[in-house]
Amino acid sequence: MKQSPGSQARVTATRVLDAVLHRGRSLKAELAAALPALSDPRDRALVEAICFAALRQHAAFNAALAQWIPRPLPRRDDELRALLHVGLAQLVALALPAHAAVAATVDAARGIGRAHQAGLVNALLRRAQREGLPASDLSAQWPQWLRTHLARDWPADLDGIYTHSAMPPPLWLRNNRLRQTRADYLHALHDAGLAASLPQAADDILAPDALRLEDSLAVTSLPGFAQGTVSVQDISAQCVAAALAPAPGARVLDACAAPGGKSAHLLEREPSLRLTALDVDAARLERVRETLARLQLEGRASLRAADALDLPAWWDGEPFDTVLLDAPCSASGIVRRQPDVLLHRRESDLAPLLHTQAALLDALWTTLARGGVLLYATCSILKAENQAQIEAFLARTPDAQPQPLHEAFGRLTGQGRQRLPGDGGGDGFFYARLRRN
């Protein structure tokens, strides 16, 4: 039997989703392993789009299937459930042409060895096409323990957090100011037929290299990407460079550096920095090396693979003028980019994360020169990881002095500033700037 065009892409998406939904695997890792097997870049883009869309609505899809299927699907039908999510993502979230989407998904049932269930797949997807999904609550995507934290931390902002976390993020770019002006690159985007815009005025103060693309595309399609004229980086992450603002020639440590976007941005803004990029994972540190090489910043940073807590393993004893601690965290501010966080993060993860953040603050503080500045940042929106973490650090560190940040960095929370998902079109992010007296 002749296969429908694109059925192999649906098979691939089904296997990726099955691994993420049912076996606790990372979406990023599964996509990295699966996509190279697809020769057509359009198929690779489709698989990514399906998987992200399905994970952003997995609770709504499960609720619909629970209503439409008389008996719950057993564990042996996990792969079928994943295939149904693939079909619903195409019809509901991506609004692909229904006939082609249904035909290719039914064919994919045969492709995964479930030809005997192809009729069920067809019937359920036709029902979704006719009726749409039953009404559902966006908060159902989030585990109860995280909902409890959010309700306590951000009672007036809950709807916005849930809404923006369920939406595909815009594609934020960072112009490499060493290669051209942002205005020049904006013209290059328009000349290439790509709709792009600048940040809102308030955010433009903090992110003067940022541009926003209205439609997503493969980064390798961006003008000059291979030559290092531009990078992809969310606007909230770009604000880190403005919050840190190291002086020319400063000795700077990026303590959890991989994949290297913030180190590269600091060097683009000030090539005279003496920057050390440190990361505990040697493989991820290689990505820093690749990032700097593409941006033609190779040789401008010292790269070290070591645990930041193990000072004798990597620190030569010379104090740093500036330290960036982009700390490991719950990633609760970037759910729109990593929707599998809501499937995999457990409440029991939080205590070890809080311990690690505190230990990193204490250890790295000792590497900071008198008069130097440490920026603590996370992509979390939980006050336990941000406001409370900094308040506890200040209480036990008498020579630490919080420094104010411009209101454009976000809501004032204790001694730091918090962005929530969607603020200025960016991710959820926290910044606290601390000076050593």
Coordinates of C-alpha atoms in Angstrom, one line a residue:
M1 CA 0.0 0.0 0.0
K2 CA 1.3 3.5 -0.9
Q3 CA 2.0 5.6 2.2
S4 CA 0.6 9.1 2.6
P5 CA 3.2 11.9 2.2
G6 CA 4.6 12.7 5.6
S7 CA 3.6 9.5 7.4
Q8 CA 7.2 8.8 8.3
A9 CA 7.4 12.2 10.1
R10 CA 4.3 11.2 12.1
V11 CA 6.0 7.9 13.0
T12 CA 9.0 9.7 14.2
A13 CA 7.0 12.2 16.2
T14 CA 5.0 9.3 17.8
R15 CA 8.2 7.6 18.9
V16 CA 9.6 10.8 20.4
L17 CA 6.4 11.6 22.2
D18 CA 6.0 8.1 23.5
A19 CA 9.5 8.3 25.0
V20 CA 8.8 11.7 26.6
L21 CA 5.2 11.1 27.7
H22 CA 5.6 7.5 29.0
R23 CA 9.3 6.9 29.7
G24 CA 10.5 10.1 31.3
R25 CA 12.9 11.0 28.5
S26 CA 14.0 14.5 27.7
L27 CA 12.3 16.1 24.6
K28 CA 15.5 17.8 23.6
A29 CA 17.5 14.6 23.8
E30 CA 14.9 12.5 21.9
L31 CA 14.6 15.1 19.1
A32 CA 18.4 15.3 18.8
A33 CA 18.6 11.5 18.3
A34 CA 15.6 11.2 16.0
L35 CA 15.8 14.2 13.6
P36 CA 19.0 13.3 11.8
A37 CA 17.3 10.2 10.4
L38 CA 14.9 12.4 8.4
S39 CA 16.5 13.7 5.2
D40 CA 13.9 16.4 4.4
P41 CA 14.3 19.5 6.5
R42 CA 10.5 20.1 6.2
D43 CA 9.9 16.7 7.8
R44 CA 12.3 17.6 10.7
A45 CA 10.6 20.9 11.2
L46 CA 7.2 19.2 11.2
V47 CA 8.3 16.6 13.8
E48 CA 9.5 19.4 16.1
A49 CA 6.3 21.4 15.6
I50 CA 4.1 18.4 16.4
C51 CA 6.0 17.4 19.5
F52 CA 6.1 20.8 21.0
A53 CA 2.4 21.4 20.2
A54 CA 1.4 18.0 21.7
L55 CA 3.3 18.6 24.9
R56 CA 1.9 22.1 25.4
Q57 CA -1.6 20.5 25.4
H58 CA -1.0 17.0 26.6
A59 CA -3.4 17.4 29.5
A60 CA -6.2 18.6 27.2
F61 CA -5.6 15.8 24.8
N62 CA -5.7 13.2 27.6
A63 CA -8.9 14.6 28.9
A64 CA -10.5 14.5 25.4
L65 CA -9.4 10.9 24.8
A66 CA -10.7 9.9 28.3
Q67 CA -14.1 11.2 27.3
W68 CA -14.1 9.6 23.8
I69 CA -12.7 6.2 24.6
P70 CA -15.0 4.0 26.7
R71 CA -12.2 2.3 28.6
P72 CA -8.8 3.8 29.5
L73 CA -6.0 2.8 27.2
P74 CA -3.7 0.2 29.0
R75 CA 0.1 0.7 29.2
R76 CA 0.6 -1.6 26.3
D77 CA -1.1 1.1 24.2
D78 CA 1.2 3.9 25.2
E79 CA 2.5 4.2 21.6
L80 CA -1.1 4.4 20.3
R81 CA -1.8 7.2 22.8
A82 CA 1.3 9.0 21.6
L83 CA 0.1 8.7 18.0
L84 CA -3.3 10.1 18.9
H85 CA -1.5 13.1 20.5
V86 CA 0.4 13.5 17.2
G87 CA -2.9 13.6 15.3
L88 CA -4.6 16.0 17.7
A89 CA -1.6 18.3 17.7
Q90 CA -1.9 18.6 13.9
L91 CA -5.7 19.2 13.9
V92 CA -6.1 21.4 17.0
A93 CA -2.8 23.2 17.7
L94 CA -1.2 23.4 14.3
A95 CA -4.4 23.6 12.2
L96 CA -2.9 21.6 9.4
P97 CA -5.2 20.6 6.5
A98 CA -7.4 17.9 8.1
H99 CA -7.6 15.5 5.2
A100 CA -3.8 15.2 4.9
A101 CA -3.2 15.2 8.6
V102 CA -5.6 12.4 9.3
A103 CA -4.5 10.3 6.3
A104 CA -0.8 10.6 7.3
T105 CA -1.5 9.8 10.9
V106 CA -3.7 6.8 10.1
D107 CA -0.8 5.6 7.8
A108 CA 1.6 6.1 10.7
A109 CA -0.5 3.7 12.7
R110 CA 0.5 1.0 10.2
G111 CA 4.1 2.4 10.4
I112 CA 4.4 1.7 14.1
G113 CA 2.9 -1.8 13.7
R114 CA -0.7 -1.0 14.8
A115 CA -2.6 -1.5 11.5
H116 CA -5.3 -3.2 13.5
Q117 CA -6.0 0.1 15.4
A118 CA -5.9 2.4 12.3
G119 CA -9.7 2.5 12.2
L120 CA -9.8 3.7 15.8
V121 CA -7.3 6.4 15.1
N122 CA -9.3 7.5 12.0
A123 CA -12.5 7.6 14.0
L124 CA -11.1 9.6 16.9
L125 CA -9.4 12.2 14.7
R126 CA -12.5 12.6 12.6
R127 CA -14.4 13.3 15.8
A128 CA -11.8 15.9 16.9
Q129 CA -12.2 17.5 13.4
R130 CA -16.0 17.6 13.8
E131 CA -16.3 18.6 17.4
G132 CA -13.0 20.2 18.5
L133 CA -11.7 19.4 21.9
P134 CA -13.9 19.6 25.1
A135 CA -13.2 22.7 27.1
S136 CA -10.2 22.3 29.5
D137 CA -8.3 24.3 32.1
L138 CA -4.8 25.4 31.1
S139 CA -3.6 24.9 34.7
A140 CA -4.3 21.2 34.3
Q141 CA -1.0 21.0 32.4
W142 CA 0.9 21.8 35.6
P143 CA 1.5 19.3 38.4
Q144 CA -0.4 20.1 41.6
W145 CA 2.7 20.9 43.6
L146 CA 3.8 23.6 41.1
R147 CA 0.3 25.0 41.0
T148 CA 0.4 25.3 44.8
H149 CA 3.7 27.3 44.6
L150 CA 2.4 29.5 41.8
A151 CA -0.9 30.2 43.6
R152 CA 1.1 31.3 46.7
D153 CA 3.8 33.3 44.9
W154 CA 1.8 34.9 42.1
P155 CA -1.9 34.8 42.9
A156 CA -2.8 37.8 40.7
D157 CA -0.8 36.6 37.7
L158 CA -1.8 32.9 37.5
D159 CA -3.9 33.2 34.3
G160 CA -1.1 35.0 32.5
I161 CA 1.5 32.5 33.6
Y162 CA -0.6 29.6 32.4
T163 CA -1.6 31.3 29.2
H164 CA 1.9 32.4 28.1
S165 CA 3.5 29.1 29.2
A166 CA 1.1 27.3 26.8
M167 CA 2.0 29.5 23.8
P168 CA 4.8 29.0 21.3
P169 CA 7.5 31.6 22.1
P170 CA 8.6 34.1 19.5
L171 CA 12.0 33.7 17.9
W172 CA 14.3 36.2 19.6
L173 CA 17.6 37.0 17.9
R174 CA 20.7 38.7 19.2
N175 CA 22.6 40.8 16.7
N176 CA 26.4 40.4 16.9
R177 CA 27.3 44.1 17.3
L178 CA 30.9 43.3 16.4
R179 CA 29.8 42.4 12.9
Q180 CA 27.1 45.0 12.0
T181 CA 24.6 47.3 13.6
R182 CA 21.2 46.0 14.6
A183 CA 19.6 48.3 12.0
D184 CA 21.8 46.8 9.3
Y185 CA 20.7 43.3 10.3
L186 CA 17.1 44.3 10.5
H187 CA 17.4 45.4 6.9
A188 CA 19.0 42.1 6.0
L189 CA 16.1 40.2 7.5
H190 CA 13.6 42.4 5.6
D191 CA 15.5 41.9 2.4
A192 CA 15.3 38.2 3.0
G193 CA 11.5 38.5 3.3
L194 CA 11.5 37.8 7.0
A195 CA 9.1 39.9 9.2
A196 CA 11.1 41.2 12.2
S197 CA 10.7 43.9 14.8
L198 CA 12.5 45.5 17.7
P199 CA 11.6 45.1 21.4
Q200 CA 9.2 47.3 23.2
A201 CA 10.8 50.6 24.2
A202 CA 11.3 49.7 27.9
D203 CA 13.0 46.4 27.0
D204 CA 15.1 48.0 24.3
I205 CA 17.0 49.8 27.1
L206 CA 18.2 46.4 28.4
A207 CA 18.4 44.4 25.2
P208 CA 19.7 46.8 22.5
D209 CA 20.9 43.8 20.4
A210 CA 17.5 42.1 20.3
L211 CA 15.3 41.5 17.3
R212 CA 12.0 39.6 17.2
L213 CA 11.0 37.4 14.3
E214 CA 7.2 37.0 13.9
D215 CA 7.5 33.5 12.4
S216 CA 9.8 30.7 13.5
L217 CA 12.2 29.1 11.1
A218 CA 15.3 27.0 11.1
V219 CA 18.2 29.0 12.5
T220 CA 20.5 28.0 9.7
S221 CA 18.1 29.9 7.4
L222 CA 18.9 33.2 9.1
P223 CA 21.0 35.5 7.0
G224 CA 24.6 35.2 8.1
F225 CA 24.0 32.7 10.8
A226 CA 26.8 30.4 9.8
Q227 CA 29.1 33.4 9.6
G228 CA 28.3 34.4 13.2
T229 CA 26.4 37.6 12.5
V230 CA 23.5 36.6 14.7
S231 CA 22.4 34.2 17.5
V232 CA 19.2 32.9 18.9
Q233 CA 18.6 34.0 22.5
D234 CA 15.5 34.9 24.4
I235 CA 15.2 38.6 25.3
S236 CA 15.1 37.8 29.1
A237 CA 18.5 36.0 28.8
Q238 CA 19.9 38.9 26.8
C239 CA 19.1 41.2 29.7
V240 CA 21.7 39.4 31.8
A241 CA 24.5 41.3 30.0
A242 CA 22.9 44.6 31.0
A243 CA 22.4 43.5 34.6
L244 CA 26.0 42.4 34.9
A245 CA 27.6 45.3 32.9
P246 CA 31.3 44.4 33.5
A247 CA 33.8 47.2 33.0
P248 CA 36.2 47.0 30.0
G249 CA 39.1 44.7 30.8
A250 CA 37.4 43.1 33.8
R251 CA 38.1 39.6 34.9
V252 CA 34.8 37.8 34.5
L253 CA 33.6 34.3 35.5
D254 CA 30.5 32.7 33.9
A255 CA 30.1 29.9 36.3
C256 CA 27.5 27.7 34.7
A257 CA 28.3 28.7 31.1
A258 CA 26.9 26.1 28.7
P259 CA 25.7 26.4 26.0
G260 CA 27.6 29.7 26.0
G261 CA 25.1 32.3 24.9
K262 CA 25.6 34.7 27.8
S263 CA 29.4 34.4 27.6
A264 CA 29.3 35.2 23.9
H265 CA 27.0 38.1 24.5
L266 CA 29.3 39.6 27.1
L267 CA 32.3 39.3 24.7
E268 CA 30.3 40.8 21.8
R269 CA 29.5 43.8 24.1
E270 CA 33.0 44.1 25.4
P271 CA 35.8 42.1 23.7
S272 CA 38.4 43.3 26.2
L273 CA 37.0 41.1 29.0
R274 CA 39.1 38.4 30.5
L275 CA 36.4 35.8 30.6
T276 CA 36.4 32.3 32.1
A277 CA 33.6 30.1 31.0
L278 CA 33.1 27.2 33.5
D279 CA 30.8 24.3 33.3
V280 CA 30.6 21.0 35.1
D281 CA 29.7 19.1 32.0
A282 CA 32.6 18.7 29.6
A283 CA 30.3 17.7 26.7
R284 CA 28.1 20.8 27.2
L285 CA 31.3 22.9 27.5
E286 CA 32.1 21.8 24.0
R287 CA 29.0 23.6 22.9
V288 CA 30.4 26.8 24.4
R289 CA 33.5 26.3 22.3
E290 CA 31.4 25.8 19.2
T291 CA 29.3 28.9 19.9
L292 CA 32.4 31.1 20.4
A293 CA 34.0 29.6 17.2
R294 CA 30.9 30.4 15.1
L295 CA 30.8 33.9 16.4
Q296 CA 34.6 34.3 15.7
L297 CA 35.2 34.8 19.4
E298 CA 37.4 31.8 19.8
G299 CA 40.4 32.5 21.9
R300 CA 38.8 35.3 23.8
A301 CA 37.7 33.1 26.7
S302 CA 39.3 30.5 28.9
L303 CA 37.1 27.4 29.0
R304 CA 37.2 25.1 32.0
A305 CA 35.3 21.8 32.7
A306 CA 34.9 21.5 36.4
D307 CA 32.4 21.6 39.3
A308 CA 32.1 25.3 40.3
L309 CA 31.9 24.1 44.0
D310 CA 35.3 22.5 43.8
L311 CA 37.4 25.7 43.9
P312 CA 40.8 24.0 44.1
A313 CA 40.0 22.1 40.8
W314 CA 39.7 25.2 38.7
W315 CA 40.3 28.6 40.5
D316 CA 43.9 30.0 40.4
G317 CA 43.2 32.3 43.4
E318 CA 43.0 35.6 41.5
P319 CA 39.7 37.3 42.4
F320 CA 37.2 38.0 39.7
D321 CA 35.8 41.5 39.2
T322 CA 32.4 40.1 38.0
V323 CA 30.7 36.7 38.5
L324 CA 27.7 35.5 36.7
L325 CA 25.8 32.6 38.4
D326 CA 23.0 31.5 36.1
A327 CA 22.0 28.8 38.6
P328 CA 20.5 25.4 38.0
C329 CA 16.8 25.7 38.8
S330 CA 13.3 24.3 38.2
A331 CA 13.1 25.9 34.7
S332 CA 9.5 26.9 35.6
G333 CA 9.9 30.2 33.7
I334 CA 10.7 28.5 30.3
V335 CA 7.9 25.9 30.1
R336 CA 6.9 27.3 26.7
R337 CA 10.3 26.3 25.4
Q338 CA 10.6 23.1 27.5
P339 CA 7.1 21.8 27.9
D340 CA 8.4 18.4 29.1
V341 CA 9.5 20.2 32.3
L342 CA 5.9 19.8 33.6
L343 CA 6.0 16.1 33.0
H344 CA 9.4 15.4 34.5
R345 CA 10.0 17.9 37.3
R346 CA 9.1 16.5 40.8
E347 CA 8.6 18.4 44.1
S348 CA 11.3 16.3 45.5
D349 CA 13.7 18.0 43.0
L350 CA 13.3 21.3 44.7
A351 CA 15.2 20.8 47.9
P352 CA 18.4 19.6 46.2
L353 CA 18.1 22.5 43.7
L354 CA 17.8 25.0 46.6
H355 CA 20.8 23.4 48.3
T356 CA 22.9 23.6 45.2
Q357 CA 22.0 27.2 44.5
A358 CA 22.9 28.2 48.1
A359 CA 26.2 26.3 47.9
L360 CA 27.1 27.9 44.6
L361 CA 26.4 31.4 45.9
D362 CA 28.6 30.8 49.0
A363 CA 31.4 29.2 47.0
L364 CA 31.5 31.7 44.2
W365 CA 31.2 34.7 46.5
T366 CA 34.7 33.8 47.8
T367 CA 36.1 34.2 44.3
L368 CA 34.8 37.7 44.0
A369 CA 37.1 40.7 44.5
R370 CA 36.2 43.4 47.1
G371 CA 34.1 45.9 45.2
G372 CA 33.2 43.2 42.6
V373 CA 29.7 42.3 41.5
L374 CA 27.9 38.9 41.4
L375 CA 24.7 38.5 39.4
Y376 CA 22.5 35.7 40.5
A377 CA 20.0 34.7 37.7
T378 CA 17.6 31.8 37.2
C379 CA 15.0 30.9 34.6
S380 CA 12.6 30.1 37.5
I381 CA 9.5 31.9 38.7
L382 CA 9.4 30.3 42.1
K383 CA 10.2 32.7 44.9
A384 CA 11.9 29.9 46.9
E385 CA 14.6 29.8 44.2
N386 CA 14.8 33.6 43.8
Q387 CA 13.6 36.1 46.4
A388 CA 14.0 33.7 49.4
Q389 CA 17.3 32.4 48.2
I390 CA 18.8 35.9 48.0
E391 CA 17.3 37.0 51.3
A392 CA 18.9 33.9 53.0
F393 CA 22.2 34.6 51.3
L394 CA 22.2 38.2 52.4
A395 CA 21.3 37.2 56.0
R396 CA 24.4 35.0 56.2
T397 CA 26.8 37.1 54.2
P398 CA 27.5 40.5 55.9
D399 CA 29.8 41.8 53.1
A400 CA 27.1 41.4 50.4
Q401 CA 25.2 44.5 49.4
P402 CA 22.2 44.3 47.0
Q403 CA 22.3 46.8 44.2
P404 CA 19.1 48.1 42.6
L405 CA 18.2 47.2 39.0
H406 CA 16.1 49.3 36.6
E407 CA 12.4 48.7 36.8
A408 CA 12.5 47.4 33.2
F409 CA 14.1 44.2 34.5
G410 CA 10.8 43.2 36.0
R411 CA 8.7 43.1 39.1
L412 CA 10.6 44.1 42.3
T413 CA 10.7 41.0 44.6
G414 CA 12.8 41.6 47.7
Q415 CA 16.3 42.4 46.5
G416 CA 15.8 41.2 42.9
R417 CA 13.7 41.7 39.8
Q418 CA 11.4 39.0 38.4
R419 CA 10.1 38.6 34.8
L420 CA 7.1 36.3 34.4
P421 CA 6.5 34.3 31.2
G422 CA 5.3 36.6 28.4
D423 CA 6.6 39.9 30.0
G424 CA 7.9 41.9 27.0
G425 CA 7.5 38.7 25.0
G426 CA 10.2 37.0 27.0
D427 CA 10.8 34.0 29.3
G428 CA 10.3 34.0 33.0
F429 CA 13.6 35.1 34.5
F430 CA 15.0 36.4 37.8
Y431 CA 18.0 38.8 38.4
A432 CA 19.7 39.9 41.6
R433 CA 22.8 42.0 41.6
L434 CA 25.1 41.8 44.6
R435 CA 28.2 43.9 45.4
R436 CA 31.0 42.6 47.7
N437 CA 32.0 45.3 50.2

